[in-house]
XYZ file of C-alpha atoms in Angstrom:
252
model
C 71.198 -37.929 108.761
C 70.957 -38.509 105.022
C 68.360 -36.806 102.864
C 65.362 -38.880 101.832
C 65.398 -38.865 98.016
C 61.607 -38.950 97.954
C 61.452 -35.629 99.802
C 64.093 -33.890 97.734
C 62.708 -30.951 95.703
C 64.212 -32.448 92.549
C 63.220 -36.064 93.255
C 60.532 -35.788 90.571
C 62.579 -33.899 87.985
C 64.467 -30.624 87.605
C 63.125 -27.205 88.530
C 64.006 -24.524 85.990
C 63.280 -20.835 86.483
C 63.444 -18.464 83.501
C 63.752 -14.722 84.143
C 63.111 -12.359 81.241
C 64.727 -8.931 81.597
C 64.499 -5.804 79.460
C 67.281 -3.305 80.165
C 66.007 0.264 80.012
C 68.937 2.696 80.327
C 66.831 5.205 82.282
C 65.780 2.645 84.884
C 67.755 1.493 87.895
C 67.876 -1.985 86.402
C 70.578 -3.141 88.806
C 68.375 -2.487 91.844
C 65.331 -4.040 90.195
C 67.145 -7.198 89.140
C 68.878 -7.499 92.501
C 65.528 -7.208 94.263
C 63.829 -9.867 92.176
C 66.722 -12.317 92.373
C 66.978 -11.546 96.085
C 63.362 -12.586 96.581
C 64.039 -15.944 94.915
C 67.110 -16.434 97.062
C 65.285 -15.453 100.267
C 62.596 -18.110 99.832
C 65.183 -20.825 99.143
C 64.142 -21.463 95.550
C 67.598 -20.871 94.095
C 68.957 -23.670 96.286
C 66.715 -26.145 94.453
C 66.301 -24.709 90.950
C 68.458 -23.772 87.994
C 68.190 -20.126 86.956
C 68.135 -18.886 83.366
C 68.428 -15.118 82.855
C 67.436 -13.934 79.380
C 68.255 -10.270 78.805
C 67.270 -7.836 76.069
C 69.991 -5.176 76.002
C 69.676 -2.849 73.018
C 72.554 -0.610 74.058
C 75.401 -2.985 74.873
C 75.373 -1.884 78.498
C 78.903 -1.802 79.986
C 79.407 -4.058 82.992
C 76.258 -6.091 82.414
C 77.897 -9.502 82.261
C 80.032 -8.835 85.331
C 76.956 -7.678 87.240
C 74.985 -10.780 86.269
C 77.820 -13.080 87.266
C 78.101 -11.449 90.681
C 74.346 -11.298 91.278
C 73.300 -14.800 90.262
C 74.270 -18.178 91.738
C 76.986 -20.285 90.099
C 75.718 -22.285 87.161
C 73.182 -19.674 86.058
C 72.578 -19.583 82.301
C 72.796 -16.137 80.681
C 71.576 -15.130 77.232
C 71.878 -11.529 76.013
C 69.965 -10.352 72.936
C 70.378 -7.034 71.117
C 66.964 -6.991 69.427
C 63.751 -6.191 71.288
C 61.232 -8.962 70.795
C 59.413 -8.402 74.079
C 59.017 -11.678 75.981
C 59.770 -13.904 73.006
C 63.426 -14.574 73.858
C 62.718 -15.743 77.394
C 59.653 -17.821 76.551
C 61.369 -19.470 73.602
C 64.267 -20.390 75.883
C 61.826 -21.859 78.413
C 59.999 -23.808 75.701
C 63.328 -25.184 74.432
C 64.247 -26.339 77.934
C 60.926 -28.164 78.246
C 61.312 -29.784 74.840
C 64.828 -30.970 75.698
C 63.658 -32.435 79.011
C 59.891 -32.577 79.676
C 60.418 -33.812 83.239
C 59.936 -31.597 86.264
C 58.636 -28.056 86.489
C 59.388 -24.684 84.944
C 58.632 -21.174 86.147
C 58.591 -17.841 84.372
C 58.741 -14.223 85.481
C 59.966 -10.935 84.063
C 61.149 -7.441 84.959
C 57.666 -5.942 84.921
C 57.474 -2.139 84.421
C 61.222 -1.708 83.884
C 60.591 -0.385 80.354
C 59.017 2.716 81.936
C 62.385 3.913 83.201
C 61.493 3.302 86.841
C 63.982 3.893 89.646
C 62.590 1.348 92.075
C 60.555 -1.830 91.970
C 56.842 -1.301 91.519
C 54.550 -2.612 94.233
C 52.797 -4.754 91.620
C 56.025 -6.448 90.547
C 57.147 -6.967 94.140
C 53.855 -8.636 94.944
C 53.858 -10.795 91.816
C 57.398 -12.007 92.409
C 56.987 -12.764 96.085
C 53.494 -14.252 95.997
C 54.291 -16.442 92.987
C 57.546 -17.876 94.272
C 57.435 -17.744 98.065
C 55.095 -20.790 98.300
C 57.127 -22.874 95.825
C 57.408 -25.832 98.202
C 53.608 -26.075 98.202
C 53.242 -25.417 94.470
C 55.435 -28.314 93.339
C 53.266 -31.067 94.913
C 50.191 -29.541 93.248
C 51.794 -29.819 89.827
C 53.221 -33.276 90.491
C 50.016 -34.977 91.551
C 48.458 -34.588 88.089
C 45.518 -32.645 86.726
C 46.990 -29.200 87.325
C 49.278 -28.036 84.512
C 50.046 -24.454 85.564
C 49.731 -22.148 88.545
C 49.818 -18.408 89.100
C 48.057 -15.759 91.121
C 45.237 -15.058 88.667
C 44.511 -17.682 85.972
C 42.339 -16.388 83.132
C 39.190 -17.981 81.783
C 41.011 -18.591 78.501
C 43.815 -20.593 80.090
C 46.708 -18.194 80.570
C 47.794 -16.398 83.772
C 47.313 -12.659 84.075
C 50.571 -10.664 84.424
C 52.583 -13.650 83.106
C 54.248 -14.776 86.342
C 53.641 -18.515 86.623
C 54.612 -22.124 87.251
C 53.938 -25.012 84.861
C 54.707 -28.659 84.320
C 57.482 -29.029 81.767
C 55.573 -31.706 79.860
C 52.688 -29.261 79.398
C 54.992 -26.545 78.052
C 56.654 -29.050 75.722
C 53.283 -29.694 74.043
C 52.617 -26.035 73.317
C 53.494 -24.653 69.872
C 56.885 -23.027 69.465
C 56.704 -19.335 70.452
C 57.025 -16.927 67.546
C 58.066 -13.261 67.477
C 55.172 -10.812 67.531
C 54.718 -7.058 67.763
C 51.663 -7.712 69.940
C 53.123 -8.210 73.394
C 49.890 -9.772 74.668
C 50.611 -12.729 72.404
C 53.187 -13.869 74.936
C 50.659 -13.890 77.755
C 48.120 -15.836 75.692
C 50.734 -18.393 74.593
C 50.362 -20.286 77.865
C 46.735 -21.060 77.064
C 45.991 -24.732 76.555
C 43.727 -23.766 73.662
C 46.862 -23.224 71.597
C 48.138 -26.753 72.168
C 47.832 -29.619 69.735
C 45.676 -31.426 72.306
C 42.927 -28.816 72.059
C 41.093 -27.271 74.989
C 42.313 -28.560 78.335
C 40.056 -29.092 81.389
C 39.001 -26.026 83.332
C 40.858 -27.157 86.436
C 44.222 -27.362 84.647
C 45.180 -23.975 86.139
C 45.488 -23.240 89.855
C 45.133 -19.842 91.518
C 47.837 -19.173 94.088
C 45.758 -16.245 95.338
C 42.509 -18.132 95.966
C 44.336 -21.460 96.449
C 41.765 -23.122 94.226
C 40.919 -23.619 90.543
C 39.273 -20.211 90.393
C 39.519 -18.207 87.149
C 39.579 -14.410 86.782
C 38.383 -11.950 84.165
C 40.572 -8.927 83.351
C 38.772 -6.458 85.602
C 38.689 -8.758 88.600
C 42.330 -9.753 88.133
C 43.337 -6.092 88.078
C 41.210 -5.277 91.107
C 42.519 -8.211 93.130
C 46.084 -7.387 92.111
C 45.766 -3.800 93.340
C 44.186 -4.969 96.583
C 46.914 -7.534 97.203
C 49.723 -5.102 96.365
C 48.263 -2.383 98.592
C 47.826 -4.838 101.451
C 51.481 -5.823 101.208
C 52.508 -2.162 101.102
C 50.442 -1.310 104.169
C 51.856 -4.306 106.029
C 55.422 -3.216 105.180
C 54.748 0.350 106.323
C 53.263 -0.947 109.570
C 56.322 -3.081 110.254
C 58.599 -0.155 109.451
C 56.734 2.108 111.895
C 56.980 -0.577 114.579
C 60.714 -0.941 113.947
C 61.254 2.813 114.221
C 59.257 2.971 117.460
C 61.342 0.179 118.944
C 64.460 2.140 118.019
C 62.982 5.279 119.552
C 62.820 7.059 116.200
C 59.059 6.973 115.667
């Protein structure tokens, strides 16, 4: 049986995923990166999308390039920067991709909390990564049917997505102003807002909540509360499955 080109994930344009990573020498960055990339691989996204890994490495970490090559699928684009500009490097790369080819969709995520020197993935990051990318086959049709320009768990009233894990149409990103370096890291969250575009304020329903599965918007307190609730629910579900597994093995 031959594939129907109309049902192919890339039939309507390329899918490009940009991953921004900050390497903190005190963190177990290998485990964190492997976990995030593993989540994308597990849901099948890396079979349909091109991956772009943009790394800030202030210390010239030995073995980094070899690790990236082994971890990521063939054809992955790598960029390593020695200056810390927060999320600027990754978002500028994503914007450049959209400007070069405004067809299809782009997605963005980052190594949340790694700058704290953590030894394992945080429950918030795990939840953001999995809940943003696991339903990708349902997200793409939403973006392709028009009206919706971006999607994430908790869209803000002002037009960005809280926590900065999101999907967007490439033509929307291409119309945004070029990202600029800033010492205010929240600038890079607000950049996604349609209010910054040359077209002015975009319609309220331009953003889609993957949590509510609607055009719902969230204020900062509600987004934080819902994020904690969602992350804790996932953690409790994992612990329940682990206890069941141990009981089945006779270890519980």
